[in-house]
XYZ file of C-alpha atoms in Angstrom:
280
model
C 70.907 7.629 -54.280
C 68.190 9.769 -52.716
C 66.334 10.015 -56.010
C 66.396 6.248 -56.420
C 65.070 5.747 -52.871
C 62.281 8.282 -53.400
C 61.298 6.571 -56.642
C 61.173 3.182 -54.904
C 59.041 4.599 -52.056
C 56.642 6.198 -54.516
C 56.313 2.894 -56.341
C 55.467 1.090 -53.084
C 52.845 3.707 -52.179
C 51.363 3.469 -55.672
C 51.159 -0.342 -55.416
C 49.434 -0.122 -52.026
C 46.957 2.468 -53.334
C 46.231 0.381 -56.410
C 45.711 -2.730 -54.303
C 43.335 -0.953 -51.930
C 41.429 0.619 -54.820
C 41.045 -2.802 -56.443
C 39.660 -4.225 -53.180
C 37.163 -1.387 -52.746
C 35.978 -1.703 -56.353
C 35.443 -5.435 -55.875
C 33.480 -4.741 -52.708
C 31.369 -2.162 -54.507
C 30.783 -4.632 -57.337
C 29.634 -7.306 -54.893
C 27.261 -4.811 -53.262
C 25.789 -3.807 -56.630
C 25.252 -7.464 -57.573
C 23.481 -8.042 -54.251
C 21.206 -5.019 -54.816
C 20.422 -6.207 -58.348
C 19.498 -9.706 -57.175
C 17.417 -8.202 -54.372
C 15.616 -5.866 -56.787
C 14.853 -8.685 -59.253
C 13.657 -10.935 -56.424
C 11.343 -8.202 -55.140
C 9.901 -7.636 -58.646
C 9.171 -11.322 -59.216
C 7.672 -12.055 -55.790
C 3.932 -11.920 -55.276
C 2.345 -10.537 -53.208
C 4.872 -7.719 -53.429
C 4.930 -6.902 -49.694
C 6.586 -10.248 -48.919
C 9.924 -9.049 -50.308
C 10.224 -5.247 -50.211
C 12.649 -3.848 -52.751
C 15.721 -1.716 -52.053
C 13.909 1.578 -52.726
C 10.948 0.722 -50.481
C 13.322 -0.353 -47.734
C 15.355 2.856 -48.106
C 12.164 4.940 -47.793
C 11.180 2.976 -44.687
C 14.637 3.590 -43.222
C 14.286 7.338 -43.763
C 10.814 7.213 -42.189
C 12.361 5.853 -38.980
C 13.840 9.297 -38.415
C 10.850 11.331 -39.552
C 9.015 11.001 -36.225
C 10.038 11.138 -32.569
C 9.440 8.688 -29.726
C 9.822 9.108 -25.961
C 11.625 6.357 -24.046
C 12.432 5.860 -20.382
C 16.098 5.667 -19.400
C 16.659 2.723 -17.010
C 17.930 3.484 -13.498
C 17.537 7.227 -14.030
C 13.818 6.902 -14.717
C 13.831 10.058 -16.856
C 12.245 10.346 -20.293
C 14.231 10.945 -23.450
C 12.773 12.018 -26.800
C 14.667 10.802 -29.873
C 13.932 10.065 -33.530
C 11.972 6.815 -33.584
C 14.768 4.696 -35.057
C 17.355 5.983 -32.597
C 14.885 5.620 -29.714
C 14.399 1.910 -30.366
C 18.128 1.444 -30.969
C 18.800 3.120 -27.611
C 16.345 0.712 -25.944
C 18.341 -2.178 -27.372
C 21.624 -0.659 -26.207
C 20.232 -0.324 -22.674
C 20.470 -4.104 -22.313
C 23.019 -4.918 -25.030
C 25.882 -2.862 -23.576
C 25.578 -3.999 -19.912
C 25.135 -7.635 -20.949
C 28.115 -7.492 -23.329
C 30.488 -5.752 -20.917
C 29.567 -7.811 -17.865
C 29.613 -11.077 -19.808
C 32.977 -10.231 -21.386
C 34.491 -9.263 -18.036
C 33.347 -12.461 -16.315
C 34.201 -14.673 -19.296
C 37.700 -13.253 -19.749
C 38.420 -13.422 -16.016
C 37.346 -17.046 -15.689
C 39.052 -18.019 -18.951
C 42.355 -16.532 -17.808
C 42.072 -18.180 -14.392
C 41.240 -21.640 -15.726
C 43.771 -21.449 -18.543
C 46.540 -20.525 -16.113
C 45.636 -22.590 -13.045
C 45.583 -26.323 -13.741
C 43.852 -27.238 -10.473
C 41.017 -24.774 -11.073
C 40.718 -26.065 -14.629
C 40.350 -29.629 -13.331
C 37.597 -28.573 -10.939
C 35.539 -26.502 -13.377
C 36.099 -28.165 -16.761
C 33.270 -30.742 -16.329
C 30.837 -27.957 -15.397
C 31.937 -25.912 -18.412
C 31.364 -28.869 -20.714
C 27.844 -29.318 -19.340
C 26.788 -25.666 -19.578
C 28.590 -24.565 -22.754
C 26.360 -26.396 -25.309
C 23.196 -24.698 -23.989
C 22.240 -21.908 -26.435
C 21.814 -18.446 -24.868
C 18.210 -18.218 -26.092
C 17.389 -21.413 -24.184
C 17.697 -19.290 -21.039
C 14.885 -16.978 -22.166
C 12.238 -18.728 -20.069
C 14.408 -18.377 -16.961
C 15.173 -14.758 -17.784
C 11.444 -14.019 -17.990
C 10.730 -15.791 -14.681
C 13.713 -14.320 -12.832
C 13.855 -10.784 -14.251
C 10.673 -10.198 -16.246
C 10.256 -9.098 -19.862
C 12.356 -5.980 -19.776
C 15.943 -4.739 -19.972
C 17.311 -6.908 -17.167
C 16.016 -10.137 -18.676
C 17.368 -9.293 -22.132
C 20.715 -8.210 -20.620
C 20.968 -11.610 -18.922
C 20.583 -13.394 -22.286
C 23.293 -11.183 -23.813
C 25.474 -11.847 -20.763
C 25.302 -15.618 -21.344
C 26.280 -15.269 -25.007
C 29.131 -12.831 -24.339
C 30.422 -14.907 -21.443
C 31.165 -18.065 -23.409
C 32.674 -16.356 -26.445
C 35.081 -14.347 -24.307
C 35.751 -17.277 -21.976
C 37.110 -19.457 -24.765
C 39.054 -16.576 -26.303
C 40.878 -15.972 -23.016
C 41.179 -19.662 -22.162
C 42.708 -20.544 -25.528
C 44.987 -17.526 -25.417
C 46.497 -18.442 -22.048
C 46.755 -22.121 -22.948
C 48.723 -21.166 -26.031
C 51.404 -19.237 -24.144
C 54.787 -20.623 -25.190
C 56.804 -22.356 -22.505
C 59.860 -20.608 -23.928
C 58.400 -17.282 -22.790
C 57.702 -18.475 -19.260
C 61.156 -20.085 -19.024
C 62.789 -16.869 -20.188
C 60.754 -14.844 -17.677
C 61.773 -17.212 -14.869
C 65.400 -16.806 -15.854
C 64.992 -13.025 -15.646
C 63.608 -13.256 -12.113
C 59.815 -13.461 -12.576
C 58.921 -16.019 -9.939
C 55.465 -15.244 -8.558
C 52.551 -16.839 -10.399
C 50.582 -13.592 -10.489
C 53.562 -11.681 -11.917
C 54.024 -14.329 -14.595
C 50.355 -14.032 -15.532
C 50.504 -10.242 -15.687
C 53.861 -9.833 -17.438
C 53.921 -12.850 -19.745
C 50.582 -14.611 -20.161
C 48.351 -11.557 -20.592
C 50.435 -9.835 -23.306
C 50.836 -13.139 -25.138
C 47.109 -13.938 -24.928
C 45.954 -10.367 -25.725
C 45.400 -10.952 -29.476
C 43.088 -13.905 -28.840
C 41.315 -12.124 -25.976
C 40.617 -9.103 -28.170
C 39.526 -11.319 -31.067
C 37.068 -13.047 -28.736
C 35.647 -9.720 -27.604
C 35.332 -8.480 -31.176
C 33.519 -11.685 -32.113
C 31.142 -11.237 -29.184
C 30.248 -7.718 -30.362
C 28.671 -9.152 -33.515
C 27.334 -12.371 -32.008
C 25.575 -10.530 -29.203
C 23.665 -8.396 -31.717
C 22.146 -11.643 -33.020
C 21.405 -12.774 -29.484
C 19.863 -9.500 -28.304
C 17.475 -9.399 -31.255
C 16.391 -12.958 -30.468
C 15.869 -12.015 -26.823
C 13.705 -9.036 -27.812
C 11.412 -11.190 -29.921
C 9.851 -12.304 -26.646
C 8.793 -8.800 -25.694
C 11.767 -6.786 -24.407
C 11.719 -3.276 -25.912
C 14.139 -2.512 -28.706
C 14.937 -3.031 -32.361
C 14.251 -6.788 -32.316
C 10.774 -6.234 -30.910
C 10.085 -3.626 -33.592
C 11.169 -6.065 -36.312
C 8.648 -8.694 -35.236
C 5.990 -6.080 -34.535
C 6.347 -4.609 -38.054
C 6.250 -8.057 -39.658
C 3.070 -8.912 -37.744
C 1.521 -5.854 -39.403
C 2.939 -6.941 -42.799
C 5.161 -3.842 -42.865
C 8.087 -5.844 -44.173
C 9.939 -2.787 -45.468
C 10.002 -1.424 -41.925
C 11.403 -4.723 -40.675
C 14.179 -4.508 -43.274
C 14.840 -0.883 -42.248
C 15.370 -1.944 -38.638
C 17.668 -4.733 -39.844
C 19.760 -2.121 -41.658
C 19.829 -0.063 -38.461
C 21.336 -3.035 -36.614
C 23.927 -3.456 -39.359
C 24.965 0.188 -39.128
C 25.209 0.016 -35.345
C 27.386 -3.096 -35.550
C 29.550 -1.556 -38.288
C 30.257 1.527 -36.174
C 31.110 -0.577 -33.121
C 33.302 -2.959 -35.124
C 35.268 -0.171 -36.797
C 35.733 1.603 -33.474
C 36.959 -1.558 -31.771
C 39.351 -2.357 -34.627
C 40.962 1.054 -34.203
C 41.254 0.448 -30.471
C 42.663 -3.025 -31.076
C 45.349 -1.639 -33.384
C 46.467 0.805 -30.705
C 46.476 -1.814 -27.946
C 48.452 -4.273 -30.077
C 50.768 -1.680 -31.603
C 53.688 -3.471 -29.917
C 53.353 -6.502 -32.197
């Protein structure tokens, strides 16, 4: 009996390994096809600097770490010397991280409140419908006037983008709470509205709330680069600055740097999400 069970378990593990290997090989194949198309496109494009090839872009990426650059740390006012690529990435993070965290906190809080409280939803829903369609980058002119072309202005743009993504994640999550759960909780003695929100609504809405935050991590990278195109220091500014000097390979290198930063954040958050939702 034990031998038969062990054999069955080994077969399941082998099937899982084979399935994962097949997925990774397909992903590698798709990446190789992309690199081939990119390489052919770079060879057939004239003048050649318009579309830098994979090798030129890889050399430019390595060059980002061959020199050092001094940057000023906000609030502290102290200087920090880092490899050039990391220095500009750090400048972006100085306004990306505060804007993302503050926007997510405010968006989730308001989304939970409106999704749970019908009266508050009635009061604020018209305002939400008016403000929601406005793109975050449309606020750039106000950010420049209110905060100037620096970290605070760029953080405000990121805040706007993160706010709405997380707002709707939380709002939809609370709205989707099953009435069966709330009825069962009431039967078990959960009577106060705040207790119901904490013990029933939040756990039920957690998957959608976390999905909204994960979505905002990637979306806010797009927004922060757009905000930096108007002069805030960081990777986005370096992309446009390099393209103005026709250093297109350098622009591509900074784009890869953004991709790596997002990949690290996304993988880290997925691991955290799995631990938080381990109860499912």
